[in-house]
XYZ file of C-alpha atoms in Angstrom:
378
model
C -151.900 21.308 -171.061
C -154.139 24.026 -172.516
C -151.360 26.453 -173.512
C -147.503 26.822 -173.059
C -145.112 29.254 -173.759
C -141.784 27.999 -174.708
C -138.597 30.119 -174.307
C -136.062 28.797 -176.762
C -132.076 29.294 -176.536
C -131.261 28.047 -180.257
C -127.758 29.592 -179.853
C -127.280 28.722 -176.251
C -125.459 31.775 -174.661
C -123.539 32.546 -177.701
C -123.466 36.207 -178.637
C -121.997 38.844 -181.012
C -122.027 41.535 -178.232
C -120.473 41.985 -175.070
C -122.921 43.801 -172.726
C -121.649 44.676 -169.521
C -124.865 43.534 -167.576
C -125.604 40.462 -169.592
C -127.461 38.259 -166.866
C -127.524 35.158 -169.206
C -123.707 35.135 -169.660
C -123.690 35.143 -165.743
C -126.125 32.351 -165.617
C -124.195 30.049 -167.970
C -120.870 30.901 -166.479
C -122.259 29.292 -163.469
C -123.080 25.887 -165.086
C -120.825 22.779 -165.317
C -121.511 23.284 -169.205
C -121.550 26.737 -170.147
C -122.313 26.494 -174.039
C -124.791 23.910 -175.282
C -123.867 24.847 -178.956
C -126.436 25.472 -181.811
C -129.822 23.790 -181.583
C -129.924 20.996 -184.441
C -133.154 20.481 -186.526
C -133.697 17.186 -184.678
C -133.942 18.663 -181.415
C -136.190 21.567 -182.612
C -138.402 18.752 -184.121
C -138.591 16.762 -180.969
C -139.611 19.775 -179.124
C -142.212 20.854 -181.713
C -143.785 17.414 -181.987
C -144.078 17.246 -178.070
C -145.699 20.657 -177.824
C -148.399 19.706 -180.196
C -149.041 16.250 -178.809
C -149.285 17.738 -175.300
C -150.776 21.207 -175.637
C -154.535 21.639 -176.616
C -155.002 25.438 -176.519
C -152.106 27.592 -177.682
C -148.524 27.462 -178.171
C -146.029 30.274 -178.049
C -142.508 30.032 -179.230
C -140.288 32.783 -178.215
C -136.530 32.691 -179.006
C -133.954 34.433 -176.768
C -130.155 34.127 -176.415
C -127.470 35.103 -176.286
C -128.182 36.208 -179.639
C -130.796 33.981 -181.304
C -130.220 34.963 -184.714
C -126.862 33.528 -184.791
C -128.640 30.008 -185.201
C -129.294 31.328 -188.891
C -132.190 32.002 -191.035
C -132.171 28.399 -192.451
C -132.859 26.943 -188.903
C -135.744 29.487 -188.335
C -137.057 28.589 -191.778
C -136.857 24.790 -190.914
C -138.384 25.551 -187.534
C -141.397 27.360 -188.921
C -141.949 24.596 -191.635
C -141.698 22.021 -188.754
C -144.608 23.758 -186.910
C -146.751 23.715 -189.822
C -146.146 20.229 -190.457
C -146.683 18.981 -187.085
C -149.918 21.197 -186.050
C -152.301 18.966 -187.599
C -154.765 19.964 -184.800
C -154.490 23.632 -186.086
C -153.580 25.133 -182.771
C -153.156 28.640 -182.673
C -149.492 29.641 -182.630
C -147.423 32.793 -182.044
C -143.737 33.486 -182.414
C -141.550 36.099 -180.940
C -137.791 36.961 -180.883
C -135.528 39.139 -178.696
C -132.489 40.498 -180.539
C -129.508 42.968 -180.064
C -130.693 43.862 -183.940
C -126.863 43.458 -185.289
C -127.830 40.762 -187.840
C -131.201 42.374 -189.020
C -131.346 42.852 -192.624
C -134.078 42.683 -195.473
C -134.010 39.165 -195.815
C -134.527 38.740 -191.931
C -137.254 41.210 -192.055
C -138.998 39.744 -194.745
C -138.938 36.312 -193.048
C -140.338 37.826 -190.005
C -143.091 39.737 -191.364
C -144.121 36.429 -193.533
C -144.304 34.293 -190.549
C -145.774 36.998 -187.789
C -142.817 37.250 -185.562
C -143.269 39.897 -182.918
C -139.599 41.223 -182.543
C -138.105 42.607 -179.158
C -135.088 44.970 -180.012
C -132.854 45.679 -177.344
C -131.966 49.488 -177.314
C -130.760 51.216 -174.395
C -132.287 54.602 -175.275
C -129.934 57.192 -176.945
C -126.523 56.591 -178.404
C -124.412 57.922 -175.023
C -126.108 55.678 -172.752
C -126.485 52.681 -175.036
C -122.782 52.604 -176.317
C -121.301 53.046 -172.625
C -122.357 49.330 -171.902
C -123.690 47.627 -175.297
C -120.426 46.958 -177.029
C -119.908 44.320 -179.942
C -117.046 41.730 -179.759
C -114.667 44.425 -180.963
C -115.598 46.608 -178.065
C -117.369 48.935 -180.481
C -120.558 50.779 -179.693
C -123.563 49.462 -181.399
C -126.340 51.912 -181.212
C -125.674 52.918 -185.065
C -126.508 49.324 -186.145
C -129.409 48.880 -183.842
C -131.001 52.064 -185.328
C -130.409 50.679 -188.912
C -132.365 47.680 -187.615
C -135.230 49.989 -186.510
C -135.235 51.439 -189.892
C -135.591 48.153 -191.490
C -138.155 46.618 -189.272
C -140.322 49.868 -189.817
C -139.649 49.796 -193.398
C -140.772 46.244 -193.855
C -143.657 46.623 -191.525
C -142.330 44.290 -188.911
C -144.053 44.533 -185.671
C -141.613 45.286 -182.973
C -140.998 46.779 -179.419
C -138.104 47.897 -177.617
C -136.463 46.529 -174.607
C -134.088 48.845 -172.202
C -132.577 47.780 -169.495
C -132.509 50.079 -166.536
C -128.942 50.641 -165.443
C -127.522 53.246 -163.420
C -126.650 55.316 -166.387
C -129.878 55.125 -167.987
C -131.940 55.758 -164.657
C -130.077 59.007 -164.080
C -131.588 60.564 -167.436
C -135.285 59.786 -167.370
C -136.266 62.853 -169.160
C -133.640 62.032 -172.024
C -134.755 58.360 -172.101
C -138.509 59.428 -172.688
C -137.577 61.958 -175.267
C -135.624 59.439 -177.159
C -138.646 57.182 -177.257
C -141.127 59.673 -178.253
C -138.644 61.102 -181.092
C -138.091 57.531 -182.423
C -142.140 56.991 -182.370
C -141.643 53.757 -180.405
C -145.010 52.738 -179.228
C -144.262 49.507 -177.123
C -141.616 49.501 -174.394
C -140.394 47.336 -171.791
C -137.959 48.883 -169.258
C -136.479 46.067 -166.831
C -134.101 46.641 -163.852
C -130.521 45.540 -164.609
C -129.422 42.280 -162.421
C -126.139 41.891 -160.467
C -124.549 38.697 -160.851
C -125.453 35.550 -159.125
C -124.055 35.503 -155.315
C -122.880 39.042 -155.889
C -123.482 41.765 -153.279
C -126.126 44.140 -155.095
C -125.030 47.551 -155.961
C -121.362 46.684 -156.453
C -120.993 47.105 -160.510
C -120.293 50.075 -162.480
C -123.838 49.629 -163.992
C -125.695 48.574 -160.760
C -129.027 49.928 -159.970
C -130.175 51.085 -156.409
C -133.539 51.356 -154.813
C -133.224 55.015 -154.311
C -132.536 55.517 -158.214
C -134.800 52.880 -159.295
C -137.763 54.703 -157.462
C -136.801 58.181 -158.711
C -136.618 56.730 -162.227
C -140.031 55.219 -162.102
C -141.750 58.425 -160.782
C -140.110 60.392 -163.288
C -140.997 58.250 -166.408
C -144.465 58.019 -165.274
C -144.826 61.521 -164.734
C -144.018 61.869 -168.358
C -145.922 58.789 -169.511
C -149.147 60.154 -167.805
C -148.494 63.581 -169.167
C -148.534 62.000 -172.902
C -151.528 60.025 -171.880
C -153.767 62.676 -170.842
C -152.892 64.327 -174.197
C -154.198 61.161 -176.048
C -150.733 60.169 -176.880
C -150.610 56.556 -175.122
C -147.423 54.681 -175.266
C -147.234 51.150 -173.940
C -144.832 50.951 -170.892
C -145.193 47.061 -169.763
C -144.879 47.849 -166.281
C -147.451 50.429 -166.154
C -149.881 48.621 -168.382
C -149.701 45.546 -165.926
C -150.343 47.943 -162.717
C -153.515 49.362 -164.481
C -154.519 45.724 -165.470
C -154.244 44.844 -161.940
C -156.281 47.716 -160.618
C -159.070 46.657 -163.204
C -159.137 43.252 -161.386
C -157.310 41.384 -164.281
C -153.995 39.273 -163.901
C -150.561 40.711 -164.792
C -149.121 39.030 -167.832
C -145.615 39.829 -166.446
C -144.516 36.747 -164.216
C -142.497 39.184 -162.278
C -145.510 40.956 -160.996
C -147.524 38.013 -160.138
C -145.867 37.412 -156.838
C -144.717 33.850 -157.408
C -142.898 31.834 -159.798
C -144.472 29.533 -162.616
C -142.329 26.901 -164.023
C -142.383 27.575 -167.783
C -140.127 25.792 -170.477
C -136.804 27.373 -170.861
C -135.374 24.996 -173.718
C -131.448 25.296 -174.012
C -129.960 24.362 -177.543
C -129.446 20.731 -176.497
C -132.866 20.161 -175.348
C -132.097 20.704 -171.614
C -135.074 22.318 -170.111
C -135.204 24.923 -167.022
C -137.925 26.331 -165.332
C -136.774 29.985 -166.096
C -133.937 32.041 -167.794
C -132.948 33.599 -164.354
C -132.510 30.013 -163.172
C -130.894 28.033 -166.176
C -128.587 26.539 -163.620
C -127.789 22.750 -162.929
C -129.650 22.463 -159.802
C -132.879 23.713 -161.317
C -132.772 21.431 -164.341
C -136.002 19.980 -165.267
C -134.735 17.236 -167.652
C -134.251 17.050 -171.463
C -136.904 17.540 -174.166
C -135.568 14.267 -175.712
C -135.836 12.116 -172.549
C -139.204 13.374 -170.912
C -142.658 14.460 -171.654
C -143.404 18.325 -171.151
C -146.146 17.482 -168.354
C -143.497 15.460 -166.437
C -141.063 18.238 -166.634
C -143.219 21.321 -166.092
C -145.816 19.624 -163.906
C -143.389 17.295 -161.767
C -141.864 17.433 -158.418
C -138.671 19.464 -159.577
C -140.662 22.100 -160.982
C -142.984 22.384 -157.946
C -139.951 22.498 -155.890
C -138.476 25.472 -157.843
C -141.987 27.462 -157.504
C -142.330 26.603 -153.673
C -139.918 29.374 -152.183
C -141.182 32.009 -154.363
C -144.609 31.677 -152.422
C -143.244 32.551 -149.268
C -142.963 36.258 -148.317
C -141.766 37.952 -145.223
C -144.490 38.943 -142.685
C -143.616 42.530 -143.354
C -144.514 42.158 -147.198
C -147.979 40.785 -146.414
C -148.830 43.538 -144.042
C -147.784 46.362 -146.445
C -150.034 48.685 -147.872
C -148.468 48.256 -151.177
C -148.459 44.566 -151.326
C -151.578 44.135 -153.676
C -149.794 45.623 -156.382
C -146.047 44.680 -155.614
C -146.870 41.106 -154.424
C -143.214 40.833 -153.427
C -141.865 41.270 -156.989
C -139.474 39.098 -158.971
C -137.845 36.047 -156.891
C -134.404 37.081 -158.209
C -134.830 40.627 -156.400
C -135.785 38.711 -153.418
C -132.394 36.682 -153.049
C -130.364 35.800 -151.189
C -132.601 33.421 -149.295
C -132.901 33.625 -145.362
C -133.166 30.160 -144.122
C -136.048 28.639 -146.384
C -137.814 32.100 -147.061
C -136.843 34.464 -149.492
C -135.758 38.286 -148.346
C -137.682 41.397 -148.904
C -137.319 42.771 -152.408
C -134.173 44.469 -153.110
C -136.277 47.343 -154.792
C -139.119 47.469 -151.870
C -138.499 51.139 -150.924
C -138.313 51.940 -154.783
C -141.845 50.253 -155.436
C -143.100 52.051 -152.309
C -141.926 55.463 -153.433
C -143.634 54.768 -156.654
C -147.034 53.532 -155.487
C -147.246 56.577 -153.363
C -146.445 58.956 -156.040
C -148.430 57.285 -158.953
C -151.226 55.126 -157.313
C -154.042 57.952 -157.503
C -153.501 58.514 -161.387
C -152.898 54.817 -162.164
C -156.442 54.428 -160.655
C -157.682 57.306 -162.461
C -156.376 55.778 -166.000
C -157.821 52.392 -164.851
C -161.276 53.994 -164.565
C -160.966 55.865 -167.856
C -159.838 52.678 -169.647
C -162.648 50.584 -168.074
C -165.157 53.271 -169.013
C -164.257 53.368 -172.620
C -163.957 49.456 -172.972
C -166.630 47.640 -174.996
C -169.000 46.061 -172.429
C -168.147 42.630 -173.793
C -164.503 43.268 -172.654
C -165.468 43.943 -169.150
């Protein structure tokens, strides 16, 4: 394998927060064994050894949860030391970690900076929206602690971006959300729509997002983003960046925008491997890192069986004028399955509205970026 990204759950689904919309709590609740405990150094070393024996070009180690920092700083120090020990071919390595920020202090920040970690910090915009859904184990709001984490990361010069979950509450306040991002000088943003629970009827939760509201939010945020772009104040919004990449002829780096799944290595704390964190379910288990090779798990029949349904699209999708950018969207938004095929994306109308609204200006941005890029980069 030339390159591989490993998404690691060192603390399984354990978390020091109780977010109302946590998709991984829902996923792990649906398994026979919900909690896989804490990853041992032995399991981590097994993963690292196999990574460097089977991958030839590039390795990415990304940590998520639950809350991955619950595994403790000594675990991460040992993990990075083992990477140095076993990376005898000097394969390029990157580290990332997605966190709620509650445990970040100066020691953690020093470690992140010294080891080149990219930190994803989950903040749902301003205090009122954030604290309505992102509570700690004592049912108290966490916005103040998250903003303390921001200040520490900035002071210690740790690279980080912001992840906000688009709930019903957040989507109703696009201008306030954008103003918060700008006020805090956040330069890299991910805004992802929240998920209802597996098997639930969409739209039934107090945080649920429907297509009409999501479409309106995308249009409003794009207008604010574009206004800043033309003024020379570029803020990276992952969705918009990917659409513009696609208009320039490049592939999207976001798997949800590629039109079909790719089985990547989601490693649970006990070494169990799944093809995606949205599908870390018993029926999709690919094996265990202690028992099988990466090639066997990620290129084998179970992985191919996971990917196969995502390639199927309703005829109305492939005939749609917006399909070249939409590509059907994320598989989780195309369930439940109808026969052997996935349904039309739940947010289909939102995407059509957004592309109709923003496509001419996205093409303009793509031309501007392409014209200003060095010739060697084209």
